[in-house]
Amino acid sequence: MRALRTASLLGFTTATLLAGTGATVATGATVHGSHWRQVGHTTVENRISGEGLATRRLPGQAPELVYRNGATIPQPLKDEGWGHVGDPDSLRGYVFDVYQDTRTPAPATKMYLVTRPDGTTTEFVHPLQPDEPAANANAQVAATPDGQWLVSGPLGEIDRLYVSPTPFLNPRGPRQAGDLPVAARIHLDHHIRSAQGCDFVGPTRLICATSDPYNDLYPTNLQLLQIDLPRPVNGRDVTARVQEIGQVPLVSTCTGTFTPEGVDYDDGVLRVEVVPPSPCNTVTDVYSFERL
C-alpha cells in the first residue's frame, strides 16, 4: 500500500481568474473520467470552514452557504462532549448537522442536530448499533432529495452507510429530542475510506469526497466517489455501486498534505471543500462544478 500525499493535478488544467469577480474558473477543467466540469473556485477563512458546507434556502431570502468547523460548534454542545462536527446538509430551510462524542474514550452514541427554519434546534442522540463504528462515528450526512431520509456514515474504511428517517419531514421520523433510529443500510459493493463529505446529486446518486491518502482501493488517493443506487432510498436495505470519478483538485503554492472535506450540491452546482497544506491552510478552497 503506497501513500500518496503530495499535490497532483490529475484531470485538471490551470485555473484562470475570471475578471471582475472573486472566483476562479478552470478553463476546460473536468474531473477525469466523469461528467463534471470545474466552473469556479473561491476561498473561505478557516476560522469558519474546513469541516463541511451546505446551501440553506429560506423563503424570501437569498441562498446561504453554511460552513462548519470546530469553532462553529456552540459552547453548550462542546460542554456535552460533542467536540467534532462533520459535513452538514440542508433542505427546505432545515439544516442537519452530525456530531461525534470526543470526550468518551469509547463513544456509545452519536448526535444529529436539526436546525429548523425558525432557528430552533433539536438534538437527536443515537445509541450506536453493533455494526456502527465508535471511532469517528458521524462524519457526514446527506438528505435525500425528497427530504424523507438522512444518509450518514463514519470516517474509517466502511462497506455501508446508514439511513434514518428525517426528523420533522418524514412521518416515521421523530419530532422531539430522542433517538434517531437506523431504518436501513446502503451496502457498498466496494469499500470506501475516510469519506469526509457526501451529497445527493439526484434521487439515486451520491457524490462523496474522501481524505483517503492511499491508492489501494481506487486508482488515486483523495478521491471523488460516485455512489449509484438501483432505486431511491425508501427505508429498506439496498446495495449500491461505487466508482471513482476522479481526484479532488489539489492546487496550492504550498506542498504537503491536502484534506478534502465537505460536499454540497444545490441548483446544479456541486461544491467540494479542500483544505490546502500548511501554511496555506489559513483558508479553505471551495471548488465548484457543473455537469457537462
mmCIF file of C-alpha atoms in Angstrom:
data_model
loop_
_atom_site.group_PDB
_atom_site.id
_atom_site.type_symbol
_atom_site.label_atom_id
_atom_site.label_comp_id
_atom_site.label_asym_id
_atom_site.label_seq_id
_atom_site.Cartn_x
_atom_site.Cartn_y
_atom_site.Cartn_z
ATOM 1 C CA MET A 1 0.000 0.000 0.000
ATOM 2 C CA ARG A 2 1.610 3.226 -1.171
ATOM 3 C CA ALA A 3 0.767 6.575 0.391
ATOM 4 C CA LEU A 4 0.270 9.484 -1.999
ATOM 5 C CA ARG A 5 0.189 12.762 -0.102
ATOM 6 C CA THR A 6 1.552 15.463 -2.364
ATOM 7 C CA ALA A 7 -0.157 17.627 -4.931
ATOM 8 C CA SER A 8 -1.392 16.037 -8.131
ATOM 9 C CA LEU A 9 -3.340 17.733 -10.896
ATOM 10 C CA LEU A 10 -4.889 14.610 -12.406
ATOM 11 C CA GLY A 11 -7.819 15.607 -14.556
ATOM 12 C CA PHE A 12 -7.412 19.355 -14.087
ATOM 13 C CA THR A 13 -5.941 22.205 -16.089
ATOM 14 C CA THR A 14 -4.557 25.535 -14.937
ATOM 15 C CA ALA A 15 -7.153 27.889 -13.464
ATOM 16 C CA THR A 16 -7.518 31.424 -14.785
ATOM 17 C CA LEU A 17 -9.025 34.353 -12.917
ATOM 18 C CA LEU A 18 -12.478 35.457 -14.000
ATOM 19 C CA ALA A 19 -12.182 39.233 -14.307
ATOM 20 C CA GLY A 20 -14.433 41.282 -12.080
ATOM 21 C CA THR A 21 -15.207 38.514 -9.560
ATOM 22 C CA GLY A 22 -13.530 36.841 -6.636
ATOM 23 C CA ALA A 23 -13.849 33.404 -8.212
ATOM 24 C CA THR A 24 -11.505 31.479 -10.424
ATOM 25 C CA VAL A 25 -12.685 29.386 -13.320
ATOM 26 C CA ALA A 26 -10.649 26.487 -14.610
ATOM 27 C CA THR A 27 -10.646 26.687 -18.381
ATOM 28 C CA GLY A 28 -11.784 23.333 -19.730
ATOM 29 C CA ALA A 29 -11.117 21.546 -16.442
ATOM 30 C CA THR A 30 -13.015 18.303 -15.895
ATOM 31 C CA VAL A 31 -12.948 15.613 -13.266
ATOM 32 C CA HIS A 32 -11.092 12.839 -15.053
ATOM 33 C CA GLY A 33 -13.461 10.224 -16.486
ATOM 34 C CA SER A 34 -16.609 11.934 -15.209
ATOM 35 C CA HIS A 35 -19.313 14.260 -16.450
ATOM 36 C CA TRP A 36 -18.376 17.221 -14.232
ATOM 37 C CA ARG A 37 -16.549 20.374 -15.288
ATOM 38 C CA GLN A 38 -14.911 22.813 -12.872
ATOM 39 C CA VAL A 39 -16.542 26.224 -13.227
ATOM 40 C CA GLY A 40 -15.336 28.135 -10.196
ATOM 41 C CA HIS A 41 -13.108 28.434 -7.166
ATOM 42 C CA THR A 42 -13.209 30.569 -4.066
ATOM 43 C CA THR A 43 -11.600 30.599 -0.634
ATOM 44 C CA VAL A 44 -13.167 30.845 2.816
ATOM 45 C CA GLU A 45 -11.388 31.734 6.060
ATOM 46 C CA ASN A 46 -10.600 28.610 8.027
ATOM 47 C CA ARG A 47 -11.937 30.163 11.229
ATOM 48 C CA ILE A 48 -15.425 29.229 9.980
ATOM 49 C CA SER A 49 -14.752 26.488 7.418
ATOM 50 C CA GLY A 50 -12.911 23.236 6.903
ATOM 51 C CA GLU A 51 -15.299 20.535 8.140
ATOM 52 C CA GLY A 52 -18.230 20.860 5.749
ATOM 53 C CA LEU A 53 -20.673 23.071 3.910
ATOM 54 C CA ALA A 54 -24.301 23.172 2.816
ATOM 55 C CA THR A 55 -26.626 25.554 0.979
ATOM 56 C CA ARG A 56 -29.548 26.739 3.100
ATOM 57 C CA ARG A 57 -32.606 28.172 1.375
ATOM 58 C CA LEU A 58 -35.168 30.094 3.404
ATOM 59 C CA PRO A 59 -38.361 31.543 1.903
ATOM 60 C CA GLY A 60 -37.904 35.084 0.653
ATOM 61 C CA GLN A 61 -34.140 35.059 1.220
ATOM 62 C CA ALA A 62 -31.117 34.514 -0.982
ATOM 63 C CA PRO A 63 -29.440 31.094 -0.702
ATOM 64 C CA GLU A 64 -26.787 30.984 2.017
ATOM 65 C CA LEU A 65 -23.708 28.778 2.148
ATOM 66 C CA VAL A 66 -23.351 27.401 5.674
ATOM 67 C CA TYR A 67 -19.860 26.320 6.748
ATOM 68 C CA ARG A 68 -18.772 24.172 9.659
ATOM 69 C CA ASN A 69 -15.628 23.659 11.723
ATOM 70 C CA GLY A 70 -14.691 23.274 15.369
ATOM 71 C CA ALA A 71 -15.119 26.987 16.052
ATOM 72 C CA THR A 72 -18.739 26.900 14.855
ATOM 73 C CA ILE A 73 -19.775 24.347 17.497
ATOM 74 C CA PRO A 74 -21.941 26.089 20.125
ATOM 75 C CA GLN A 75 -20.324 26.014 23.559
ATOM 76 C CA PRO A 76 -23.254 24.163 25.202
ATOM 77 C CA LEU A 77 -22.720 21.289 22.750
ATOM 78 C CA LYS A 78 -18.997 21.225 23.496
ATOM 79 C CA ASP A 79 -19.853 21.095 27.199
ATOM 80 C CA GLU A 80 -21.970 17.997 26.486
ATOM 81 C CA GLY A 81 -18.973 16.327 24.841
ATOM 82 C CA TRP A 82 -19.900 16.884 21.195
ATOM 83 C CA GLY A 83 -16.489 18.178 20.150
ATOM 84 C CA HIS A 84 -16.458 17.354 16.437
ATOM 85 C CA VAL A 85 -18.906 18.393 13.734
ATOM 86 C CA GLY A 86 -18.988 16.780 10.304
ATOM 87 C CA ASP A 87 -20.242 17.734 6.854
ATOM 88 C CA PRO A 88 -23.842 19.028 7.142
ATOM 89 C CA ASP A 89 -26.721 19.157 4.689
ATOM 90 C CA SER A 90 -29.738 21.394 4.283
ATOM 91 C CA LEU A 91 -33.163 21.022 2.701
ATOM 92 C CA ARG A 92 -36.363 23.093 2.848
ATOM 93 C CA GLY A 93 -34.742 25.516 5.270
ATOM 94 C CA TYR A 94 -33.714 22.787 7.714
ATOM 95 C CA VAL A 95 -30.024 22.242 8.499
ATOM 96 C CA PHE A 96 -28.829 18.790 9.527
ATOM 97 C CA ASP A 97 -25.558 18.537 11.463
ATOM 98 C CA VAL A 98 -23.689 15.439 12.611
ATOM 99 C CA TYR A 99 -21.661 15.380 15.823
ATOM 100 C CA GLN A 100 -19.177 12.978 17.379
ATOM 101 C CA ASP A 101 -18.514 12.370 21.061
ATOM 102 C CA THR A 102 -14.916 13.440 21.695
ATOM 103 C CA ARG A 103 -14.988 13.171 25.485
ATOM 104 C CA THR A 104 -15.732 9.476 25.994
ATOM 105 C CA PRO A 105 -12.791 7.089 25.324
ATOM 106 C CA ALA A 106 -15.133 4.522 23.733
ATOM 107 C CA PRO A 107 -18.160 6.500 22.490
ATOM 108 C CA ALA A 108 -21.503 4.702 22.555
ATOM 109 C CA THR A 109 -23.580 7.425 20.912
ATOM 110 C CA LYS A 110 -23.565 9.940 18.084
ATOM 111 C CA MET A 111 -25.706 13.034 17.694
ATOM 112 C CA TYR A 112 -27.729 14.706 14.963
ATOM 113 C CA LEU A 113 -28.593 18.368 15.457
ATOM 114 C CA VAL A 114 -31.528 19.670 13.432
ATOM 115 C CA THR A 115 -31.966 23.414 12.999
ATOM 116 C CA ARG A 116 -35.471 24.304 11.859
ATOM 117 C CA PRO A 117 -36.230 27.216 9.537
ATOM 118 C CA ASP A 118 -37.183 29.365 12.547
ATOM 119 C CA GLY A 119 -33.717 28.810 14.066
ATOM 120 C CA THR A 120 -34.740 26.468 16.874
ATOM 121 C CA THR A 121 -32.625 23.352 17.330
ATOM 122 C CA THR A 122 -33.281 19.790 18.466
ATOM 123 C CA GLU A 123 -30.719 17.154 19.442
ATOM 124 C CA PHE A 124 -31.205 13.537 18.442
ATOM 125 C CA VAL A 125 -28.770 11.254 20.272
ATOM 126 C CA HIS A 126 -28.447 7.825 18.687
ATOM 127 C CA PRO A 127 -27.064 4.812 20.598
ATOM 128 C CA LEU A 128 -24.576 3.096 18.293
ATOM 129 C CA GLN A 129 -25.645 -0.292 16.958
ATOM 130 C CA PRO A 130 -23.203 -3.248 16.889
ATOM 131 C CA ASP A 131 -22.255 -2.573 13.246
ATOM 132 C CA GLU A 132 -21.713 1.170 13.776
ATOM 133 C CA PRO A 133 -18.045 2.033 14.489
ATOM 134 C CA ALA A 134 -17.469 4.014 17.668
ATOM 135 C CA ALA A 135 -14.467 5.935 16.348
ATOM 136 C CA ASN A 136 -15.328 8.952 14.181
ATOM 137 C CA ALA A 137 -18.895 7.699 14.132
ATOM 138 C CA ASN A 138 -20.588 10.641 12.420
ATOM 139 C CA ALA A 139 -18.510 12.197 9.632
ATOM 140 C CA GLN A 140 -21.130 13.373 7.134
ATOM 141 C CA VAL A 141 -24.843 13.465 6.414
ATOM 142 C CA ALA A 142 -26.843 13.846 3.198
ATOM 143 C CA ALA A 143 -30.581 14.401 2.893
ATOM 144 C CA THR A 144 -32.380 12.596 0.098
ATOM 145 C CA PRO A 145 -33.876 14.986 -2.484
ATOM 146 C CA ASP A 146 -37.410 14.150 -1.340
ATOM 147 C CA GLY A 147 -36.463 15.091 2.219
ATOM 148 C CA GLN A 148 -37.594 11.790 3.700
ATOM 149 C CA TRP A 149 -34.264 10.234 4.671
ATOM 150 C CA LEU A 150 -30.855 11.117 6.064
ATOM 151 C CA VAL A 151 -27.851 9.079 4.913
ATOM 152 C CA SER A 152 -24.776 9.239 7.133
ATOM 153 C CA GLY A 153 -21.563 7.370 7.757
ATOM 154 C CA PRO A 154 -18.387 7.136 9.850
ATOM 155 C CA LEU A 155 -14.918 8.157 8.754
ATOM 156 C CA GLY A 156 -12.944 4.905 8.628
ATOM 157 C CA GLU A 157 -12.885 2.175 5.996
ATOM 158 C CA ILE A 158 -16.521 1.179 5.560
ATOM 159 C CA ASP A 159 -18.780 -1.026 3.477
ATOM 160 C CA ARG A 160 -22.106 0.615 4.331
ATOM 161 C CA LEU A 161 -23.908 3.871 5.002
ATOM 162 C CA TYR A 162 -26.769 4.335 7.453
ATOM 163 C CA VAL A 163 -30.283 5.524 6.636
ATOM 164 C CA SER A 164 -32.529 7.277 9.167
ATOM 165 C CA PRO A 165 -35.936 8.950 8.779
ATOM 166 C CA THR A 166 -35.594 12.718 8.558
ATOM 167 C CA PRO A 167 -36.880 14.413 11.722
ATOM 168 C CA PHE A 168 -39.878 16.714 11.159
ATOM 169 C CA LEU A 169 -40.080 15.879 7.419
ATOM 170 C CA ASN A 170 -40.703 12.126 7.432
ATOM 171 C CA PRO A 171 -43.800 10.847 9.277
ATOM 172 C CA ARG A 172 -41.620 7.976 10.540
ATOM 173 C CA GLY A 173 -39.062 10.403 11.944
ATOM 174 C CA PRO A 174 -39.011 11.806 15.481
ATOM 175 C CA ARG A 175 -40.391 15.253 16.208
ATOM 176 C CA GLN A 176 -38.867 15.717 19.644
ATOM 177 C CA ALA A 177 -35.468 15.076 21.193
ATOM 178 C CA GLY A 178 -34.500 11.427 21.498
ATOM 179 C CA ASP A 179 -33.072 8.655 19.370
ATOM 180 C CA LEU A 180 -32.824 8.930 15.596
ATOM 181 C CA PRO A 181 -33.007 5.232 14.733
ATOM 182 C CA VAL A 182 -31.339 3.480 11.818
ATOM 183 C CA ALA A 183 -34.045 2.374 9.394
ATOM 184 C CA ALA A 184 -31.863 0.751 6.738
ATOM 185 C CA ARG A 185 -28.365 0.398 5.375
ATOM 186 C CA ILE A 186 -26.856 1.163 1.994
ATOM 187 C CA HIS A 187 -24.413 -1.677 1.385
ATOM 188 C CA LEU A 188 -21.482 -0.650 -0.808
ATOM 189 C CA ASP A 189 -20.109 -3.021 -3.442
ATOM 190 C CA HIS A 190 -16.634 -1.553 -2.914
ATOM 191 C CA HIS A 191 -15.128 -0.321 0.349
ATOM 192 C CA ILE A 192 -14.530 3.394 0.807
ATOM 193 C CA ARG A 193 -12.151 5.034 3.268
ATOM 194 C CA SER A 194 -12.335 8.393 5.024
ATOM 195 C CA ALA A 195 -15.426 9.820 3.334
ATOM 196 C CA GLN A 196 -15.391 13.389 4.665
ATOM 197 C CA GLY A 197 -18.419 14.721 2.800
ATOM 198 C CA CYS A 198 -21.306 13.429 0.678
ATOM 199 C CA ASP A 199 -24.375 14.852 -1.002
ATOM 200 C CA PHE A 200 -27.112 13.645 -3.306
ATOM 201 C CA VAL A 201 -26.943 14.962 -6.875
ATOM 202 C CA GLY A 202 -30.103 13.080 -7.848
ATOM 203 C CA PRO A 203 -32.579 10.629 -6.305
ATOM 204 C CA THR A 204 -30.241 7.653 -6.810
ATOM 205 C CA ARG A 205 -26.745 9.156 -6.848
ATOM 206 C CA LEU A 206 -24.369 10.427 -4.163
ATOM 207 C CA ILE A 207 -21.044 12.178 -4.680
ATOM 208 C CA CYS A 208 -18.532 11.825 -1.840
ATOM 209 C CA ALA A 209 -15.079 13.311 -1.235
ATOM 210 C CA THR A 210 -12.524 11.313 0.727
ATOM 211 C CA SER A 211 -9.311 12.117 2.546
ATOM 212 C CA ASP A 212 -8.047 8.590 1.843
ATOM 213 C CA PRO A 213 -4.256 9.032 1.473
ATOM 214 C CA TYR A 214 -3.739 5.695 -0.300
ATOM 215 C CA ASN A 215 -4.436 4.278 -3.746
ATOM 216 C CA ASP A 216 -5.091 0.651 -2.820
ATOM 217 C CA LEU A 217 -8.890 0.912 -3.077
ATOM 218 C CA TYR A 218 -9.078 3.172 -6.139
ATOM 219 C CA PRO A 219 -6.658 4.390 -8.835
ATOM 220 C CA THR A 220 -5.856 7.624 -6.974
ATOM 221 C CA ASN A 221 -5.833 8.899 -3.426
ATOM 222 C CA LEU A 222 -8.143 11.716 -2.223
ATOM 223 C CA GLN A 223 -10.960 10.503 -4.405
ATOM 224 C CA LEU A 224 -14.253 11.889 -5.599
ATOM 225 C CA LEU A 225 -16.555 8.876 -5.497
ATOM 226 C CA GLN A 226 -19.891 8.281 -7.187
ATOM 227 C CA ILE A 227 -22.354 6.002 -5.378
ATOM 228 C CA ASP A 228 -25.239 4.762 -7.535
ATOM 229 C CA LEU A 229 -28.339 3.187 -6.010
ATOM 230 C CA PRO A 230 -30.712 0.953 -8.009
ATOM 231 C CA ARG A 231 -33.691 2.917 -6.649
ATOM 232 C CA PRO A 232 -34.362 5.954 -4.472
ATOM 233 C CA VAL A 233 -33.857 5.487 -0.737
ATOM 234 C CA ASN A 234 -37.069 4.160 0.817
ATOM 235 C CA GLY A 235 -36.096 2.931 4.264
ATOM 236 C CA ARG A 236 -35.139 -0.586 3.182
ATOM 237 C CA ASP A 237 -31.687 -2.070 2.703
ATOM 238 C CA VAL A 238 -30.129 -1.692 -0.729
ATOM 239 C CA THR A 239 -26.778 -2.393 -2.389
ATOM 240 C CA ALA A 240 -25.091 0.475 -4.235
ATOM 241 C CA ARG A 241 -22.323 0.602 -6.833
ATOM 242 C CA VAL A 242 -19.247 2.717 -6.045
ATOM 243 C CA GLN A 243 -16.797 4.100 -8.580
ATOM 244 C CA GLU A 244 -14.127 6.764 -8.560
ATOM 245 C CA ILE A 245 -14.808 9.687 -10.882
ATOM 246 C CA GLY A 246 -11.512 11.434 -10.234
ATOM 247 C CA GLN A 247 -9.280 13.091 -7.696
ATOM 248 C CA VAL A 248 -10.246 16.285 -5.899
ATOM 249 C CA PRO A 249 -8.418 19.435 -7.070
ATOM 250 C CA LEU A 250 -5.009 19.691 -5.401
ATOM 251 C CA VAL A 251 -3.776 23.166 -6.247
ATOM 252 C CA SER A 252 -1.628 25.223 -3.873
ATOM 253 C CA THR A 253 1.620 27.140 -3.669
ATOM 254 C CA CYS A 254 2.338 25.064 -0.546
ATOM 255 C CA THR A 255 3.421 21.433 -0.659
ATOM 256 C CA GLY A 256 2.305 18.736 1.708
ATOM 257 C CA THR A 257 -0.942 17.084 2.720
ATOM 258 C CA PHE A 258 -4.291 18.208 1.308
ATOM 259 C CA THR A 259 -7.509 17.339 3.164
ATOM 260 C CA PRO A 260 -10.787 17.116 1.230
ATOM 261 C CA GLU A 261 -13.755 17.907 3.452
ATOM 262 C CA GLY A 262 -17.362 18.876 2.722
ATOM 263 C CA VAL A 263 -19.507 18.274 -0.357
ATOM 264 C CA ASP A 264 -22.589 20.297 -1.307
ATOM 265 C CA TYR A 265 -24.967 20.112 -4.266
ATOM 266 C CA ASP A 266 -27.534 22.803 -4.948
ATOM 267 C CA ASP A 267 -29.283 24.064 -8.079
ATOM 268 C CA GLY A 268 -27.000 22.165 -10.446
ATOM 269 C CA VAL A 269 -23.731 23.188 -8.763
ATOM 270 C CA LEU A 270 -21.501 20.697 -6.948
ATOM 271 C CA ARG A 271 -19.097 22.197 -4.390
ATOM 272 C CA VAL A 272 -16.136 20.446 -2.799
ATOM 273 C CA GLU A 273 -14.042 21.755 0.109
ATOM 274 C CA VAL A 274 -10.294 21.116 0.147
ATOM 275 C CA VAL A 275 -8.017 22.292 2.964
ATOM 276 C CA PRO A 276 -4.565 23.055 1.470
ATOM 277 C CA PRO A 277 -1.243 22.166 3.120
ATOM 278 C CA SER A 278 0.258 24.298 5.881
ATOM 279 C CA PRO A 279 0.965 27.224 5.965
ATOM 280 C CA CYS A 280 -1.615 27.849 3.216
ATOM 281 C CA ASN A 281 -4.353 26.325 5.371
ATOM 282 C CA THR A 282 -5.449 29.694 6.725
ATOM 283 C CA VAL A 283 -8.195 29.354 4.105
ATOM 284 C CA THR A 284 -10.311 26.525 2.733
ATOM 285 C CA ASP A 285 -10.559 26.134 -1.043
ATOM 286 C CA VAL A 286 -14.065 25.594 -2.391
ATOM 287 C CA TYR A 287 -14.255 24.265 -5.952
ATOM 288 C CA SER A 288 -17.472 24.423 -7.970
ATOM 289 C CA PHE A 289 -18.502 22.000 -10.711
ATOM 290 C CA GLU A 290 -21.365 21.672 -13.154
ATOM 291 C CA ARG A 291 -22.412 18.754 -15.308
ATOM 292 C CA LEU A 292 -21.048 18.673 -18.834
#
